[in-house]
Amino acid sequence: MKSILLHLFAGLIFVGMSNTGYANNNLLTIELPSNVNLDSRTITLHDIAKINGDNQALINKLSRIALGILPRAGVRLTIDREAISERLQRVDSDIDSHLVWKGSNKVTISSNYKFYKNERYTLKAENYLKQSLSIRYSDVTTKLVGQYKDIQLPSGKVSLNIGIRNKHRISKRMCVWVDVEVDNKHYTSIPVWFDVTAMDEVLELITAQSASTPLEDHMLKPSIRNIALVTGIPLSEFSSVVSHRLVRDLPKGAVITRSVIEVVPDVVKGQKVRIQASVGRVTLYAIARALQDGNRGDSIRVERLDGKESYLAKVLDSGLAIVGDDFK
């Protein structure tokens, strides 16, 4: 009876050990090298160690355990044996007593990398800039500014995404951003700078003019200018300045841009205005001087031509305002 119980007890111990996968004859050996170069972005135990043993299922399980992310090209990452052991124990708290460690106490991990020539990304940036500007300007030249280095990239398919911030606004110096991706994952962004020249036709003042001066064709002439040096959006068609006036004083040769002109109001300060007043069925007219600018529907102050009296009138049309019962 005693021999039977001992036999059963021994069987239970064997079954228990087998369920854990750590029978004495199933110990695993993990050997760490001193250095390793990798390509894959995620570092697994399989990438940095040799795992030997009879339990292939357990070896496969441990091999897939992630230990970190591959460092950038040119950067080294060191992982010691203790850190690896702690990571394995988070997967299985009993595993460390069944491992045999060999090799180095720590492993230094580097990324396999390749050099990507600076001419490749700066040329693509320049072509993109030229194509973007040539849509609006007929004569565009660009010049690379600054020194650019070859970049170290990990193994994988390299692709470039190129863009211009504020691309609708041209300036003497412009930045093109090059976003570098490796295997469709963002790796780095590089600003590439250019000096820009874009020659195009503009309208310039023949003589200096003061603010509030209505623009007329004889005041302007077309000329070719470097648009990159012009502040604002330049105008080149005479039709675009018809019925407009200057908002500030401008010198001879100044380029007309959208920001320096405004539409001439229906009534201009200092202008003689015809005043309409109705009393019953009788409509009377008088001439007054506008003390303010105003457009249709605006209430402005006007004064008698002798300056003895001022009053409010509503602008009805260009050069016409009303008072009296019609002024509501």
PDB file of C-alpha atoms in Angstrom, residues 55-212:
ATOM      1  CA  ASN A  55      11.241  22.620 -25.367  1.00  0.00           C
ATOM      2  CA  GLN A  56      10.735  24.207 -28.779  1.00  0.00           C
ATOM      3  CA  ALA A  57       7.306  25.610 -27.891  1.00  0.00           C
ATOM      4  CA  LEU A  58       8.802  27.491 -24.958  1.00  0.00           C
ATOM      5  CA  ILE A  59      11.725  28.679 -27.086  1.00  0.00           C
ATOM      6  CA  ASN A  60       9.269  30.074 -29.637  1.00  0.00           C
ATOM      7  CA  LYS A  61       7.313  31.834 -26.892  1.00  0.00           C
ATOM      8  CA  LEU A  62      10.401  33.488 -25.411  1.00  0.00           C
ATOM      9  CA  SER A  63      11.803  34.400 -28.814  1.00  0.00           C
ATOM     10  CA  ARG A  64       8.808  36.639 -29.544  1.00  0.00           C
ATOM     11  CA  ILE A  65       9.093  38.694 -26.325  1.00  0.00           C
ATOM     12  CA  ALA A  66       9.665  42.378 -27.217  1.00  0.00           C
ATOM     13  CA  LEU A  67      12.510  44.144 -25.420  1.00  0.00           C
ATOM     14  CA  GLY A  68      12.317  47.613 -26.942  1.00  0.00           C
ATOM     15  CA  ILE A  69      12.516  49.745 -30.079  1.00  0.00           C
ATOM     16  CA  LEU A  70      15.548  49.830 -32.363  1.00  0.00           C
ATOM     17  CA  PRO A  71      17.532  53.066 -31.820  1.00  0.00           C
ATOM     18  CA  ARG A  72      17.950  55.648 -34.549  1.00  0.00           C
ATOM     19  CA  ALA A  73      20.770  55.263 -37.021  1.00  0.00           C
ATOM     20  CA  GLY A  74      24.095  56.126 -35.404  1.00  0.00           C
ATOM     21  CA  VAL A  75      22.720  55.637 -31.843  1.00  0.00           C
ATOM     22  CA  ARG A  76      23.499  52.626 -29.655  1.00  0.00           C
ATOM     23  CA  LEU A  77      21.271  50.959 -27.086  1.00  0.00           C
ATOM     24  CA  THR A  78      22.634  48.751 -24.286  1.00  0.00           C
ATOM     25  CA  ILE A  79      20.492  46.116 -22.526  1.00  0.00           C
ATOM     26  CA  ASP A  80      21.949  44.141 -19.627  1.00  0.00           C
ATOM     27  CA  ARG A  81      21.159  40.582 -18.590  1.00  0.00           C
ATOM     28  CA  GLU A  82      19.261  41.707 -15.479  1.00  0.00           C
ATOM     29  CA  ALA A  83      16.862  43.867 -17.520  1.00  0.00           C
ATOM     30  CA  ILE A  84      16.182  40.966 -19.871  1.00  0.00           C
ATOM     31  CA  SER A  85      15.584  38.638 -16.920  1.00  0.00           C
ATOM     32  CA  GLU A  86      13.093  41.076 -15.366  1.00  0.00           C
ATOM     33  CA  ARG A  87      11.247  41.294 -18.695  1.00  0.00           C
ATOM     34  CA  LEU A  88      10.999  37.502 -18.924  1.00  0.00           C
ATOM     35  CA  GLN A  89       9.733  37.235 -15.343  1.00  0.00           C
ATOM     36  CA  ARG A  90       6.878  39.595 -16.179  1.00  0.00           C
ATOM     37  CA  VAL A  91       5.799  36.981 -18.697  1.00  0.00           C
ATOM     38  CA  ASP A  92       6.364  34.039 -16.311  1.00  0.00           C
ATOM     39  CA  SER A  93       7.412  34.686 -12.703  1.00  0.00           C
ATOM     40  CA  ASP A  94       8.971  31.182 -12.362  1.00  0.00           C
ATOM     41  CA  ILE A  95      11.047  31.198 -15.497  1.00  0.00           C
ATOM     42  CA  ASP A  96      14.335  32.608 -14.218  1.00  0.00           C
ATOM     43  CA  SER A  97      15.169  29.571 -12.062  1.00  0.00           C
ATOM     44  CA  HIS A  98      15.006  27.386 -15.151  1.00  0.00           C
ATOM     45  CA  LEU A  99      17.366  29.429 -17.327  1.00  0.00           C
ATOM     46  CA  VAL A 100      21.092  29.095 -17.843  1.00  0.00           C
ATOM     47  CA  TRP A 101      22.786  32.335 -18.952  1.00  0.00           C
ATOM     48  CA  LYS A 102      25.888  32.350 -21.091  1.00  0.00           C
ATOM     49  CA  GLY A 103      27.911  34.909 -22.993  1.00  0.00           C
ATOM     50  CA  SER A 104      28.083  38.610 -22.210  1.00  0.00           C
ATOM     51  CA  ASN A 105      26.407  40.333 -19.246  1.00  0.00           C
ATOM     52  CA  LYS A 106      25.074  43.003 -21.597  1.00  0.00           C
ATOM     53  CA  VAL A 107      24.490  43.474 -25.297  1.00  0.00           C
ATOM     54  CA  THR A 108      24.983  46.696 -27.272  1.00  0.00           C
ATOM     55  CA  ILE A 109      22.435  47.113 -30.078  1.00  0.00           C
ATOM     56  CA  SER A 110      23.011  49.225 -33.177  1.00  0.00           C
ATOM     57  CA  SER A 111      20.856  49.875 -36.189  1.00  0.00           C
ATOM     58  CA  ASN A 112      22.035  48.789 -39.581  1.00  0.00           C
ATOM     59  CA  TYR A 113      21.895  51.981 -41.611  1.00  0.00           C
ATOM     60  CA  LYS A 114      22.642  53.416 -45.007  1.00  0.00           C
ATOM     61  CA  PHE A 115      23.541  56.912 -46.144  1.00  0.00           C
ATOM     62  CA  TYR A 116      20.954  58.894 -48.093  1.00  0.00           C
ATOM     63  CA  LYS A 117      22.745  61.543 -50.176  1.00  0.00           C
ATOM     64  CA  ASN A 118      21.780  65.145 -49.475  1.00  0.00           C
ATOM     65  CA  GLU A 119      21.600  65.864 -53.215  1.00  0.00           C
ATOM     66  CA  ARG A 120      18.675  63.468 -53.505  1.00  0.00           C
ATOM     67  CA  TYR A 121      16.370  65.241 -51.079  1.00  0.00           C
ATOM     68  CA  THR A 122      17.530  68.838 -51.778  1.00  0.00           C
ATOM     69  CA  LEU A 123      17.003  68.390 -55.531  1.00  0.00           C
ATOM     70  CA  LYS A 124      13.506  67.004 -55.002  1.00  0.00           C
ATOM     71  CA  ALA A 125      12.725  69.908 -52.682  1.00  0.00           C
ATOM     72  CA  GLU A 126      13.926  72.418 -55.294  1.00  0.00           C
ATOM     73  CA  ASN A 127      11.932  70.829 -58.110  1.00  0.00           C
ATOM     74  CA  TYR A 128       8.809  70.866 -55.946  1.00  0.00           C
ATOM     75  CA  LEU A 129       9.292  74.559 -55.138  1.00  0.00           C
ATOM     76  CA  LYS A 130       9.841  75.507 -58.786  1.00  0.00           C
ATOM     77  CA  GLN A 131       6.773  73.594 -59.953  1.00  0.00           C
ATOM     78  CA  SER A 132       4.610  75.186 -57.244  1.00  0.00           C
ATOM     79  CA  LEU A 133       5.704  78.733 -58.109  1.00  0.00           C
ATOM     80  CA  SER A 134       5.634  78.240 -61.891  1.00  0.00           C
ATOM     81  CA  ILE A 135       1.863  77.819 -61.711  1.00  0.00           C
ATOM     82  CA  ARG A 136       1.596  81.541 -60.845  1.00  0.00           C
ATOM     83  CA  TYR A 137       4.822  83.061 -62.171  1.00  0.00           C
ATOM     84  CA  SER A 138       6.379  82.694 -65.613  1.00  0.00           C
ATOM     85  CA  ASP A 139      10.044  83.315 -64.732  1.00  0.00           C
ATOM     86  CA  VAL A 140      11.177  81.543 -61.535  1.00  0.00           C
ATOM     87  CA  THR A 141      14.697  80.820 -60.316  1.00  0.00           C
ATOM     88  CA  THR A 142      15.755  79.203 -57.035  1.00  0.00           C
ATOM     89  CA  LYS A 143      19.095  78.844 -55.259  1.00  0.00           C
ATOM     90  CA  LEU A 144      19.825  76.416 -52.441  1.00  0.00           C
ATOM     91  CA  VAL A 145      20.880  78.166 -49.216  1.00  0.00           C
ATOM     92  CA  GLY A 146      22.978  76.498 -46.508  1.00  0.00           C
ATOM     93  CA  GLN A 147      24.861  73.222 -46.112  1.00  0.00           C
ATOM     94  CA  TYR A 148      23.041  69.885 -45.982  1.00  0.00           C
ATOM     95  CA  LYS A 149      24.434  66.561 -44.811  1.00  0.00           C
ATOM     96  CA  ASP A 150      23.819  63.032 -45.965  1.00  0.00           C
ATOM     97  CA  ILE A 151      21.387  61.390 -43.554  1.00  0.00           C
ATOM     98  CA  GLN A 152      21.743  57.991 -41.917  1.00  0.00           C
ATOM     99  CA  LEU A 153      18.653  55.858 -42.381  1.00  0.00           C
ATOM    100  CA  PRO A 154      17.804  52.360 -41.176  1.00  0.00           C
ATOM    101  CA  SER A 155      17.238  49.598 -43.667  1.00  0.00           C
ATOM    102  CA  GLY A 156      13.908  49.767 -45.438  1.00  0.00           C
ATOM    103  CA  LYS A 157      12.038  51.499 -48.248  1.00  0.00           C
ATOM    104  CA  VAL A 158      12.674  55.264 -48.193  1.00  0.00           C
ATOM    105  CA  SER A 159       9.990  57.708 -49.335  1.00  0.00           C
ATOM    106  CA  LEU A 160       9.817  61.514 -49.217  1.00  0.00           C
ATOM    107  CA  ASN A 161       6.814  63.726 -48.558  1.00  0.00           C
ATOM    108  CA  ILE A 162       7.494  67.324 -49.587  1.00  0.00           C
ATOM    109  CA  GLY A 163       5.474  70.422 -48.745  1.00  0.00           C
ATOM    110  CA  ILE A 164       5.612  74.209 -48.380  1.00  0.00           C
ATOM    111  CA  ARG A 165       3.998  76.032 -45.480  1.00  0.00           C
ATOM    112  CA  ASN A 166       2.235  79.237 -46.586  1.00  0.00           C
ATOM    113  CA  LYS A 167       2.756  78.137 -50.185  1.00  0.00           C
ATOM    114  CA  HIS A 168       0.372  80.827 -51.455  1.00  0.00           C
ATOM    115  CA  ARG A 169       2.727  83.517 -50.145  1.00  0.00           C
ATOM    116  CA  ILE A 170       5.991  84.034 -52.011  1.00  0.00           C
ATOM    117  CA  SER A 171       9.017  85.602 -50.337  1.00  0.00           C
ATOM    118  CA  LYS A 172      12.719  86.136 -51.014  1.00  0.00           C
ATOM    119  CA  ARG A 173      13.641  83.136 -48.870  1.00  0.00           C
ATOM    120  CA  MET A 174      11.388  80.104 -48.721  1.00  0.00           C
ATOM    121  CA  CYS A 175      11.505  76.845 -46.774  1.00  0.00           C
ATOM    122  CA  VAL A 176      10.558  73.461 -48.195  1.00  0.00           C
ATOM    123  CA  TRP A 177       9.938  70.710 -45.634  1.00  0.00           C
ATOM    124  CA  VAL A 178      11.080  67.196 -46.501  1.00  0.00           C
ATOM    125  CA  ASP A 179       9.457  64.463 -44.381  1.00  0.00           C
ATOM    126  CA  VAL A 180      11.474  61.250 -44.609  1.00  0.00           C
ATOM    127  CA  GLU A 181       9.671  57.944 -44.132  1.00  0.00           C
ATOM    128  CA  VAL A 182      11.178  54.457 -43.854  1.00  0.00           C
ATOM    129  CA  ASP A 183       8.783  51.610 -44.589  1.00  0.00           C
ATOM    130  CA  ASN A 184       5.886  54.118 -44.448  1.00  0.00           C
ATOM    131  CA  LYS A 185       6.832  55.302 -40.937  1.00  0.00           C
ATOM    132  CA  HIS A 186       7.986  58.850 -40.248  1.00  0.00           C
ATOM    133  CA  TYR A 187      11.697  58.977 -39.469  1.00  0.00           C
ATOM    134  CA  THR A 188      12.772  62.636 -39.635  1.00  0.00           C
ATOM    135  CA  SER A 189      11.871  66.043 -41.119  1.00  0.00           C
ATOM    136  CA  ILE A 190      14.379  68.338 -42.804  1.00  0.00           C
ATOM    137  CA  PRO A 191      13.861  72.057 -43.590  1.00  0.00           C
ATOM    138  CA  VAL A 192      15.506  73.003 -46.904  1.00  0.00           C
ATOM    139  CA  TRP A 193      15.913  76.731 -47.644  1.00  0.00           C
ATOM    140  CA  PHE A 194      16.084  78.553 -50.973  1.00  0.00           C
ATOM    141  CA  ASP A 195      16.611  82.080 -52.242  1.00  0.00           C
ATOM    142  CA  VAL A 196      13.763  82.777 -54.663  1.00  0.00           C
ATOM    143  CA  THR A 197      13.393  85.099 -57.645  1.00  0.00           C
ATOM    144  CA  ALA A 198      10.076  85.322 -59.503  1.00  0.00           C
ATOM    145  CA  MET A 199       9.877  87.945 -62.214  1.00  0.00           C
ATOM    146  CA  ASP A 200       6.438  89.118 -63.315  1.00  0.00           C
ATOM    147  CA  GLU A 201       4.542  92.183 -64.520  1.00  0.00           C
ATOM    148  CA  VAL A 202       3.173  94.670 -61.985  1.00  0.00           C
ATOM    149  CA  LEU A 203       1.711  98.170 -61.951  1.00  0.00           C
ATOM    150  CA  GLU A 204       3.851 100.940 -60.468  1.00  0.00           C
ATOM    151  CA  LEU A 205       3.232 104.633 -59.778  1.00  0.00           C
ATOM    152  CA  ILE A 206       4.756 107.044 -62.269  1.00  0.00           C
ATOM    153  CA  THR A 207       4.800 109.826 -59.658  1.00  0.00           C
ATOM    154  CA  ALA A 208       4.344 109.945 -55.873  1.00  0.00           C
ATOM    155  CA  GLN A 209       0.713 110.048 -54.744  1.00  0.00           C
ATOM    156  CA  SER A 210      -0.953 110.844 -51.435  1.00  0.00           C
ATOM    157  CA  ALA A 211      -3.509 108.836 -49.484  1.00  0.00           C
ATOM    158  CA  SER A 212      -7.140 108.937 -50.706  1.00  0.00           C
TER     159      SER A 212
END
